[in-house]
Coordinates of C-alpha atoms and ligand atoms in Angstrom, one line a residue:
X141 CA 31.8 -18.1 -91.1
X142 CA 31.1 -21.9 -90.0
X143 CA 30.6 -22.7 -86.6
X144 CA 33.8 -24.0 -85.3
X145 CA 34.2 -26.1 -82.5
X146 CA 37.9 -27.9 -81.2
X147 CA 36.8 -31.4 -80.3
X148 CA 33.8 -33.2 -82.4
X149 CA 32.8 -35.9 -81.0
X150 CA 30.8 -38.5 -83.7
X151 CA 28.3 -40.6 -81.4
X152 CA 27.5 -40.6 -77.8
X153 CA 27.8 -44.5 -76.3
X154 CA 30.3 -45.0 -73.2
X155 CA 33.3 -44.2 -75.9
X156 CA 32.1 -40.7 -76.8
X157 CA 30.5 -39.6 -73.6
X158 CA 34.1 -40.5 -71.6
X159 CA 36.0 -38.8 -74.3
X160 CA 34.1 -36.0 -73.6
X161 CA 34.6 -36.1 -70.0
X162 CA 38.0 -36.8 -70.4
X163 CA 38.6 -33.7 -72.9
X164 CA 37.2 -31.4 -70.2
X165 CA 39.4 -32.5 -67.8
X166 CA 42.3 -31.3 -69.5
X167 CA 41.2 -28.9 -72.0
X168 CA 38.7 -26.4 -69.6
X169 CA 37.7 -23.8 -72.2
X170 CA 38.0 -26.0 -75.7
X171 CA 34.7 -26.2 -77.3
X172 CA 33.0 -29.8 -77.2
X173 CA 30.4 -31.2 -79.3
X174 CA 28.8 -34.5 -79.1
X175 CA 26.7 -35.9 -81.9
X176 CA 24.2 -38.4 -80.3
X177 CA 22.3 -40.7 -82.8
X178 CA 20.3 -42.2 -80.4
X179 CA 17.1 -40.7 -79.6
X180 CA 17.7 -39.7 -75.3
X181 CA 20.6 -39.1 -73.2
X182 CA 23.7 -41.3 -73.5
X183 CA 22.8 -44.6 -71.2
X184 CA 24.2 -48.0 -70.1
X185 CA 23.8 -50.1 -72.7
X186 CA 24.5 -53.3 -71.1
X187 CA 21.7 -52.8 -69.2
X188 CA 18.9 -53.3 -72.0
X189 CA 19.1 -56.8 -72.5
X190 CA 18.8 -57.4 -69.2
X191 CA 15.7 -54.8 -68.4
X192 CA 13.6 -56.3 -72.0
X193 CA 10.8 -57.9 -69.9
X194 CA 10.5 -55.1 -67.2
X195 CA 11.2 -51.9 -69.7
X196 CA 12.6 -49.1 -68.7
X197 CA 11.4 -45.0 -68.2
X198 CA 13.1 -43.2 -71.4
X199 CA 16.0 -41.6 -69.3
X200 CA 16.3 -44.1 -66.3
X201 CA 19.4 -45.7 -67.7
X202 CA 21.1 -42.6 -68.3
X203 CA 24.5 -42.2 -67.5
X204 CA 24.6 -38.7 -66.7
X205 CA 21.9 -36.7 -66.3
X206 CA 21.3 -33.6 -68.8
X207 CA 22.4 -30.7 -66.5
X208 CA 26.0 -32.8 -66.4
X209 CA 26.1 -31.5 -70.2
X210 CA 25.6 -28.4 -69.5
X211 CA 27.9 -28.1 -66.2
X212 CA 30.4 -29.7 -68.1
X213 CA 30.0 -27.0 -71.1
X214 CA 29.4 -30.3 -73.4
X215 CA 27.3 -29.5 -75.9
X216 CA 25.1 -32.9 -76.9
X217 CA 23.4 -32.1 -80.2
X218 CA 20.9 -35.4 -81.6
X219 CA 20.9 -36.2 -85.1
X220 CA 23.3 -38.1 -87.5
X221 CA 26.6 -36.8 -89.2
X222 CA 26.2 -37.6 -92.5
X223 CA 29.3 -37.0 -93.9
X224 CA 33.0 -35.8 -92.5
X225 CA 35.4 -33.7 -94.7
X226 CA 38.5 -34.4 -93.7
X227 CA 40.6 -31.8 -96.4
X228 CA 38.7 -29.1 -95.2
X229 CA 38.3 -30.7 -91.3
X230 CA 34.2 -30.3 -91.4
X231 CA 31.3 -32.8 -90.5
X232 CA 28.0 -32.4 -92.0
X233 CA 25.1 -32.8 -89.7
X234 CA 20.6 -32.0 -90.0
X235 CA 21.6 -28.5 -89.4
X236 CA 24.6 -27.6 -91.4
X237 CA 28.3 -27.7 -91.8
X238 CA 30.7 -27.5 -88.6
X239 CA 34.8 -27.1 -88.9
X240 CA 36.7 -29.0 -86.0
X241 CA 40.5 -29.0 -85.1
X242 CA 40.0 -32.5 -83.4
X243 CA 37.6 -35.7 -84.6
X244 CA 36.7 -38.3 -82.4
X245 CA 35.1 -41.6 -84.1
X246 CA 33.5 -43.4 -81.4
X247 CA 30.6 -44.6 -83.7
X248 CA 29.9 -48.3 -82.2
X249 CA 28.8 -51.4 -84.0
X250 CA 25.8 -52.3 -86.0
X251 CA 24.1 -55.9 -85.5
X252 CA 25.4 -58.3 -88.1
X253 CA 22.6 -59.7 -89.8
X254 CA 21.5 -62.7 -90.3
X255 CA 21.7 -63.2 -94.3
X256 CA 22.1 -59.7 -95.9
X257 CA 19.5 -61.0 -98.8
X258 CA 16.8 -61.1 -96.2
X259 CA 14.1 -58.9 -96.4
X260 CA 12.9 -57.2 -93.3
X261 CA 9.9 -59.8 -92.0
X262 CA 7.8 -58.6 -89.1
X263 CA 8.6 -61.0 -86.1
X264 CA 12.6 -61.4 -86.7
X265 CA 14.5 -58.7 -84.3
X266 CA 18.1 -57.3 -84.1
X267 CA 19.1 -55.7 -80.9
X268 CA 21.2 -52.9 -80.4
X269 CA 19.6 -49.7 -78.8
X270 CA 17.3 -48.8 -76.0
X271 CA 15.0 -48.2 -79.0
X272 CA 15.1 -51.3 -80.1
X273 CA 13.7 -53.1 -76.4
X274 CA 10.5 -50.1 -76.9
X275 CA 10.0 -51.5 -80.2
X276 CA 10.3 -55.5 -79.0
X277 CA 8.2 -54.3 -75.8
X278 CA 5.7 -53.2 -78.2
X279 CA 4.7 -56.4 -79.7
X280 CA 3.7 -57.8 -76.2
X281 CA 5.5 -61.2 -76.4
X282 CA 4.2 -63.3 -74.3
X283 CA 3.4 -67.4 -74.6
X284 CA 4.9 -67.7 -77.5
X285 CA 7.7 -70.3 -79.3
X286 CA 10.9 -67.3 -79.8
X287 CA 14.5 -68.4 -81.5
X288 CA 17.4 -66.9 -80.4
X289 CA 20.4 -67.0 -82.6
X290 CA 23.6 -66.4 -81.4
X291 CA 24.6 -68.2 -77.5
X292 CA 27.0 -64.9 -76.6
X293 CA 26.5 -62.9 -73.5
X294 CA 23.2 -60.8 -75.4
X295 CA 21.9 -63.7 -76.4
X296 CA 21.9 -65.5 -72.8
X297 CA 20.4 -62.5 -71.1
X298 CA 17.7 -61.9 -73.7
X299 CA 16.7 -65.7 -73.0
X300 CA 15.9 -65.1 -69.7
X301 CA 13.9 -62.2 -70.3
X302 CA 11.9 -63.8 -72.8
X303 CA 11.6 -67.1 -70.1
X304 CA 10.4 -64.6 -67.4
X305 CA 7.5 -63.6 -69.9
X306 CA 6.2 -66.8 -70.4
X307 CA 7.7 -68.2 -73.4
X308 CA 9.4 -70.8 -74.9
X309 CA 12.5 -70.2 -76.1
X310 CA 15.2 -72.1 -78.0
X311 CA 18.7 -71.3 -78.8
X312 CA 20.8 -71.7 -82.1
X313 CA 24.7 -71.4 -81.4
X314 CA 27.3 -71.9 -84.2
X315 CA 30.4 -72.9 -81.9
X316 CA 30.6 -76.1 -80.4
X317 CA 30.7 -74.7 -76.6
X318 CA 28.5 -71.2 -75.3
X319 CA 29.8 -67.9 -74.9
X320 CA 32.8 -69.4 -76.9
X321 CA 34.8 -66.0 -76.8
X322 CA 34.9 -65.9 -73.6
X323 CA 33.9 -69.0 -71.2
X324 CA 36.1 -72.4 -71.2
X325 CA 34.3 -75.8 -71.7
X326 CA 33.5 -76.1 -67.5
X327 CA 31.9 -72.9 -67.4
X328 CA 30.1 -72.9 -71.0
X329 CA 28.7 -76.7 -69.9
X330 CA 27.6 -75.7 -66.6
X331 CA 25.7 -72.9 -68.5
X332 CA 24.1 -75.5 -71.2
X333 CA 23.1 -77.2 -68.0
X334 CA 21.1 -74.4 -66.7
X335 CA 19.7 -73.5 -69.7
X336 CA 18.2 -77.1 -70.7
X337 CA 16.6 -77.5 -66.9
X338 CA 15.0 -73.9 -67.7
X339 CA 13.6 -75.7 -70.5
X340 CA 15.9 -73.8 -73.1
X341 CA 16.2 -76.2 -76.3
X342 CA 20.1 -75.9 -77.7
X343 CA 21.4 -76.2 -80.8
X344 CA 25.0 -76.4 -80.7
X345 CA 27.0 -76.2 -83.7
X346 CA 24.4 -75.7 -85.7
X347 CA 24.0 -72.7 -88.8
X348 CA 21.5 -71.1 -90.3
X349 CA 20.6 -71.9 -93.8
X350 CA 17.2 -70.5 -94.3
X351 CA 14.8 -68.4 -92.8
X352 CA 10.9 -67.9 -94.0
X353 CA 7.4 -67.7 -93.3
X354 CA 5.1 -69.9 -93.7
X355 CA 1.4 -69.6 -95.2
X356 CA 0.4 -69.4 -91.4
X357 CA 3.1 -66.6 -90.6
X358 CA 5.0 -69.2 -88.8
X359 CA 8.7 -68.7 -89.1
X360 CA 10.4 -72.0 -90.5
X361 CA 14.1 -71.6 -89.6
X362 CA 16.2 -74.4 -91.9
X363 CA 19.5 -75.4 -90.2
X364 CA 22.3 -77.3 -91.8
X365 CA 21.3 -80.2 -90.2
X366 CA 18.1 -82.0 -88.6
X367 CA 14.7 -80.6 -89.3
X368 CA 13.5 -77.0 -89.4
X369 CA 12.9 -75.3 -86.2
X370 CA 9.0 -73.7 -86.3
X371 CA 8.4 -70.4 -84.6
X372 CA 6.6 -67.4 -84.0
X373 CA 9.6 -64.9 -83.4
X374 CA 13.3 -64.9 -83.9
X375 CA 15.7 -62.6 -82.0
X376 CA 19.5 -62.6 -84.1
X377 CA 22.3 -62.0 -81.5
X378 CA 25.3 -63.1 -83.4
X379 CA 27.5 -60.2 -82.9
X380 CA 28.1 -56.8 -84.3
X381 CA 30.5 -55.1 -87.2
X382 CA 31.8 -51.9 -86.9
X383 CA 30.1 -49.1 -87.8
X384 CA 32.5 -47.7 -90.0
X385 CA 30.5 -46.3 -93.7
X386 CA 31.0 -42.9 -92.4
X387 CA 34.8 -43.3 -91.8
X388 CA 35.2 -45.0 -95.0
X389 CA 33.8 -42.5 -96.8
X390 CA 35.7 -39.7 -95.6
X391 CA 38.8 -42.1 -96.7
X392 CA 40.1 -42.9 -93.7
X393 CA 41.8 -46.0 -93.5
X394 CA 39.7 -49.0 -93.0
X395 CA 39.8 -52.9 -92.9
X396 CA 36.4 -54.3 -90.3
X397 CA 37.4 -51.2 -88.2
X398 CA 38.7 -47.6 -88.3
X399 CA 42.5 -48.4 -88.7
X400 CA 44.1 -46.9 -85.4
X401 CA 47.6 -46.7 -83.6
X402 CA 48.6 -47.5 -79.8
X403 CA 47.5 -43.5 -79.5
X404 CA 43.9 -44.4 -81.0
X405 CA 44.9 -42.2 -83.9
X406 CA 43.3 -42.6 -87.7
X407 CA 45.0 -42.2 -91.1
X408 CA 43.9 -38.4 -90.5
X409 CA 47.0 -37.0 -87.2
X410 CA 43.4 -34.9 -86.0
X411 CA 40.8 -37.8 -86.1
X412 CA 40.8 -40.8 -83.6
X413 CA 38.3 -43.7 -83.1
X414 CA 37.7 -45.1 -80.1
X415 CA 35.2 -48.1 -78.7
X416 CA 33.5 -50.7 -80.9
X417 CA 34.7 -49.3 -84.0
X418 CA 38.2 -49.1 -83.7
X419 CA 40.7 -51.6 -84.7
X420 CA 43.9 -51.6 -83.2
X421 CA 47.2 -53.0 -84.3
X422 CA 46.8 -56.9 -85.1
X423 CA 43.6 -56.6 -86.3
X424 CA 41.9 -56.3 -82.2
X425 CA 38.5 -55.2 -82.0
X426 CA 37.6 -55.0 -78.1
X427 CA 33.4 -54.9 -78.1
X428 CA 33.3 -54.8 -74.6
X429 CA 31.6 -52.3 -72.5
X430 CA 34.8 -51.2 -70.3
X431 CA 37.3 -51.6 -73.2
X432 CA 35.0 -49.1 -74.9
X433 CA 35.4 -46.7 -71.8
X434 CA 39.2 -47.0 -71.6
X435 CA 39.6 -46.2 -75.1
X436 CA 37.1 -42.8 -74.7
X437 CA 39.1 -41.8 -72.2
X438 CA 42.1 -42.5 -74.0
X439 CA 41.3 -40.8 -77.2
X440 CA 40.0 -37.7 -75.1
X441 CA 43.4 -37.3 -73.3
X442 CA 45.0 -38.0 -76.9
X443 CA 42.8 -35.2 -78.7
X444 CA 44.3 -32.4 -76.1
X445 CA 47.6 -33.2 -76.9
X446 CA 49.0 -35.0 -74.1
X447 CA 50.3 -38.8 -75.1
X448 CA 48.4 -41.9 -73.9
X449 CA 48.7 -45.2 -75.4
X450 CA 46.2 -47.9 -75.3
X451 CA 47.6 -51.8 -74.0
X452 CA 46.6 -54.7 -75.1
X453 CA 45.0 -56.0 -71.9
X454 CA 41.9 -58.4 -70.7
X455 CA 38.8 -56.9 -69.9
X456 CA 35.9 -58.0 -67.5
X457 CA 32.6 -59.8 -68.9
X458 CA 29.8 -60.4 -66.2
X459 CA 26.9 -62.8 -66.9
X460 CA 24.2 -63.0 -64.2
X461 CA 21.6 -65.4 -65.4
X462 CA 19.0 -66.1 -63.0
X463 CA 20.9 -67.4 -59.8
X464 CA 24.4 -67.9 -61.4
X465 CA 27.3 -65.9 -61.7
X466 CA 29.3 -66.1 -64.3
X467 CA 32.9 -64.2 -64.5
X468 CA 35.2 -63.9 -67.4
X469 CA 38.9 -62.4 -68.0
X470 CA 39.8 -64.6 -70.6
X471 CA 43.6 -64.0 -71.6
X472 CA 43.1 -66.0 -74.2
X473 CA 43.1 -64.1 -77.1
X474 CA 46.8 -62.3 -76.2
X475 CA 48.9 -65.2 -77.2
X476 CA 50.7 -65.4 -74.4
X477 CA 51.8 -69.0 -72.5
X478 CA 50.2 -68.9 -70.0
X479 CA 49.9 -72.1 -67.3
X480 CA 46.7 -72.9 -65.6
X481 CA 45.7 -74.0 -61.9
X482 CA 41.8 -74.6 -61.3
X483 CA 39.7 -74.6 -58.4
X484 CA 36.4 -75.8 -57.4
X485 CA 35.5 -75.1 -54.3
X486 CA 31.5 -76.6 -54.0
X487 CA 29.6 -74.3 -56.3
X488 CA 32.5 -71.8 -56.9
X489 CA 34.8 -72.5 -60.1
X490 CA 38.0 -70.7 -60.4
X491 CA 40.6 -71.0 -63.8
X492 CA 43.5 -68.7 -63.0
X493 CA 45.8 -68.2 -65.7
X494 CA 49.7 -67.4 -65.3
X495 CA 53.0 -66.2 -66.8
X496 CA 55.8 -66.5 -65.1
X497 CA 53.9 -67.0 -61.7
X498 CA 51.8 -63.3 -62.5
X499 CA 48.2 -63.7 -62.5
X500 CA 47.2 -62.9 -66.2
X501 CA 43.7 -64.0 -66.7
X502 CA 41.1 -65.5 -64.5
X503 CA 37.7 -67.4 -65.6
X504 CA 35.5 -67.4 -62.1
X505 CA 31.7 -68.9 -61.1
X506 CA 29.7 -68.0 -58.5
X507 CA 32.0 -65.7 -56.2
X508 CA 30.6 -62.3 -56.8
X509 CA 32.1 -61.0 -54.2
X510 CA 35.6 -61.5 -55.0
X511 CA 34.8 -60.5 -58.5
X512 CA 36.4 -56.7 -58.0
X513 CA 39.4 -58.6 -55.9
X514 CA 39.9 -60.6 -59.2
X515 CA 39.9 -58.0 -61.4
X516 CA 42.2 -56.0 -59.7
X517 CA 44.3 -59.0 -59.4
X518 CA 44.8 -59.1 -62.9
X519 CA 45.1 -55.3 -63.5
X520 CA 48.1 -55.9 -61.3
X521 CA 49.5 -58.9 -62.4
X522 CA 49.4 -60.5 -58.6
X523 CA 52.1 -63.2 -57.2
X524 CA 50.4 -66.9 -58.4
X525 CA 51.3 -67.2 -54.1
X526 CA 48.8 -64.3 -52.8
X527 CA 46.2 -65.4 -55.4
X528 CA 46.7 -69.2 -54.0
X529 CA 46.7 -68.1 -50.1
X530 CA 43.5 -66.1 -50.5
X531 CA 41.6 -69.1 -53.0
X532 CA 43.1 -72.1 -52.2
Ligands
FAD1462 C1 22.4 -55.7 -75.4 C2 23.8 -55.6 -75.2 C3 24.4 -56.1 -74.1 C4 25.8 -56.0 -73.9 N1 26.3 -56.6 -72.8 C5 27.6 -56.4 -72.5 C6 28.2 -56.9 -71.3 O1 27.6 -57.5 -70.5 N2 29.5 -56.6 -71.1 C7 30.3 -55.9 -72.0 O2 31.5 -55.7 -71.7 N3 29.8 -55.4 -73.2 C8 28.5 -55.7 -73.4 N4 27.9 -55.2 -74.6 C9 28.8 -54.4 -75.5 C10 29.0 -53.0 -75.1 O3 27.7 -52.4 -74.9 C11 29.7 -52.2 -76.2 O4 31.0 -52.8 -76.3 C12 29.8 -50.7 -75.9 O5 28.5 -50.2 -75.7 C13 30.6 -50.0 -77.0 O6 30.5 -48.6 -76.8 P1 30.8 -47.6 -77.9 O7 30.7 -46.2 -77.3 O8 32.0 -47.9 -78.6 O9 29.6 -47.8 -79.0 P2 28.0 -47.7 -78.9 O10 27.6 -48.0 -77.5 O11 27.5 -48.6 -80.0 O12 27.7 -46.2 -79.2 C14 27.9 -45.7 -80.5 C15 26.9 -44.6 -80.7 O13 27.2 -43.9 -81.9 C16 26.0 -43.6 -82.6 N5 26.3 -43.3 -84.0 C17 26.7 -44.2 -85.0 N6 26.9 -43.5 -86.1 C18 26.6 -42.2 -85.9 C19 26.6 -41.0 -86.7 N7 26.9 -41.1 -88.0 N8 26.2 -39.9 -86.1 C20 25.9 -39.8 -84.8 N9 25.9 -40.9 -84.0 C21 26.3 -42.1 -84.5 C22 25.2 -44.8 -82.4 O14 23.8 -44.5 -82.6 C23 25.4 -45.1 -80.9 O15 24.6 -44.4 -80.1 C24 26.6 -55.3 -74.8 C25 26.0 -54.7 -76.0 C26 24.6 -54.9 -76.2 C27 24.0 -54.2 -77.4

């Protein structure tokens, strides 16, 4: 007889651990399994690029610790399922086959890379994993030239690290303005600003054509325009795809992500995705940290048969770097018309956006401690007048 279980969950990030959670919650005596790739407890992943230059203890970051598991009757198995059945409703993993009732897809995003042709050449990194900072920490870089490609949020935070270790670092961007997905032009300048009196050298709009080493084991980076950049490493930042071979295939239904509905159900009525590598109706793919966690705990409340369905919405980006704050609900990408009012008040920035007088989306600088107010603001759609009486 296999060894059944009546939730599987496939990779333990913030998706998978809060599915997990959330199963438990409803579902006391159903049998849990969690596949972790990664090679310690499930941790906070935003976290990494900011801790690069002062490293972290193997489990520090950890979201739960391991007795949670074990409280929670979560069983948290490492290794790699290598290939899901979904006629028969079994996942292979290292040790064997395993039936399920419920599948749970909550397998993240892999680092796009920088030209797929590329060999692997010692001094070029990708970042992803708390693995991957061990492995950077290893090569002690300090005092050296280091190229960053790819001005989003990762990219931003990794510069200072490498700043804070002594070295000089430029910065490729493709778009014509920072942090393009999620900044306007006020915030993104104010940002290029910083960056250039920290010494940061920018390219804006500005590709990639080329990458190799030189005789010296310099790297000679060719752009598609102005001369070659010379350095010693390169860090690529310029997004992630969904991780999505697995699901693919098992013949699930895929186009960049696992194909879901409003309930974060597959092709398969048993299997889900949630996180990173789930696409939702219209093509969305969230890759954001709490649109990761909503969708977990969606999926997990899905899986035990209630009925949940995931809104389109705005989620929160944060960017600290060095003094500044940086604070981002971008409605943007929802279509919607939307009017604008804008505040600067000395070093603070505020962009609200409206609809129909209802707070919508908000793009803020430098007031951390309204941040939670903000985002709460927006959660509830707030009177343009209460938002106006407490900023204005
Ligand atoms: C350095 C960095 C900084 C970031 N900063 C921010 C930020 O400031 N704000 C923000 O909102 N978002 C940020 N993000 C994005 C955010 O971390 C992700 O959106 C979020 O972690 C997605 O969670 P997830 O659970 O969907 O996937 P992941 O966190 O990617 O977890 C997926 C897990 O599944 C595992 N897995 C994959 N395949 C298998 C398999 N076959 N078997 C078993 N396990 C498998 C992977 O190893 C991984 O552990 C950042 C990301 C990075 C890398």
């Amino acid at each position: 007889m296999l060894e059944y279980y009546d939730y599987i969950i496939i990779g333990a990030g913030i998706a998978g651990l809060k599915a997990a959670e959330t199963i438990r919650q409803y579902d006391v005596s159903g049998k849990i399994l969690m596949v972790n790739g990664e090679d310690r407890l499930p941790y906070k992943r935003t976290s990494i690029s900011k801790r690069l230059s002062a490293g972290f203890q193997k489990e520090e970051l950890a979201l739960k610790p391991a007795e949670w598991y074990e409280k929670m009757t979560i069983e948290l198995v490492d290794g790699l399922v290598t290939e899901v059945l979904t006629a028969t409703k079994e996942v292979i993993l290292r040790n064997g086959r395993i039936r399920w009732n419920k599948l749970i897809f909550c397998t993240g995003s892999t680092p796009i890379e920088i030209n797929p042709m590329l060999p692997p050449l010692t001094g070029l990194y990708y970042f992803r994993n708390a693995e991957d900072v061990d492995f950077i920490r290893s090569q002690n870089i300090v005092n050296e030239h280091i190229v960053i490609i790819g001005g989003g949020v990762q990219g931003i935070e990794l510069i200072e690290q490498m700043l804070s270790l002594g070295n000089k670092v430029s910065l490729i961007h493709h778009a014509n303005i920072l942090m393009n997905r999620h900044f306007d032009e006020f915030m993104a300048g104010h940002l290029l600003q910083l960056l250039k009196e920290k010494g940061v050298e920018v390219f804006l709009e500005t590709k990639v054509k080329s990458i190799q080493k030189t005789e010296s084991q310099v790297f000679e980076i060719i752009l598609d325009q102005g001369e070659p950049l010379y350095c010693n490493k390169i860090i690529v930042s310029i997004g992630t795809k969904p991780t999505v071979d697995l699901a693919h295939e098992s013949g699930l239904e895929i186009n960049n992500g696992i194909l879901v509905n409003q309930f974060l159900q597959a092709s398969h009525p048993d299997v889900y995705a949630a996180g990173d590598v789930a696409e939702h109706p219209g093509g969305w793919i969230t890759g954001l940290w709490h649109a990761a966690e909503k969708q977990g705990i969606i999926a997990g409340t899905n899986a035990t048969g209630q009925e949940c369905a995931f809104e389109k919405t705005t989620f929160r980006l944060k960017l600290n770097f060095f003094d500044q704050y940086y604070f981002s609900m971008n409605p943007q990408h929802a279509n919607i018309e939307i009017d604008e009012q804008i505040l600067h008040k000395g070093d603070k920035y505020y962009r609200f956006f409206f609809k129909n007088n209802l707070l919508q989306g908000v793009l803020m600088m430098n007031d951390k401690d309204n941040a939670k107010y903000l985002e709460d603001s927006v959660r509830k759609s707030a009177d343009r007048e209460l938002i106006m009486r407490v900023f204005a």
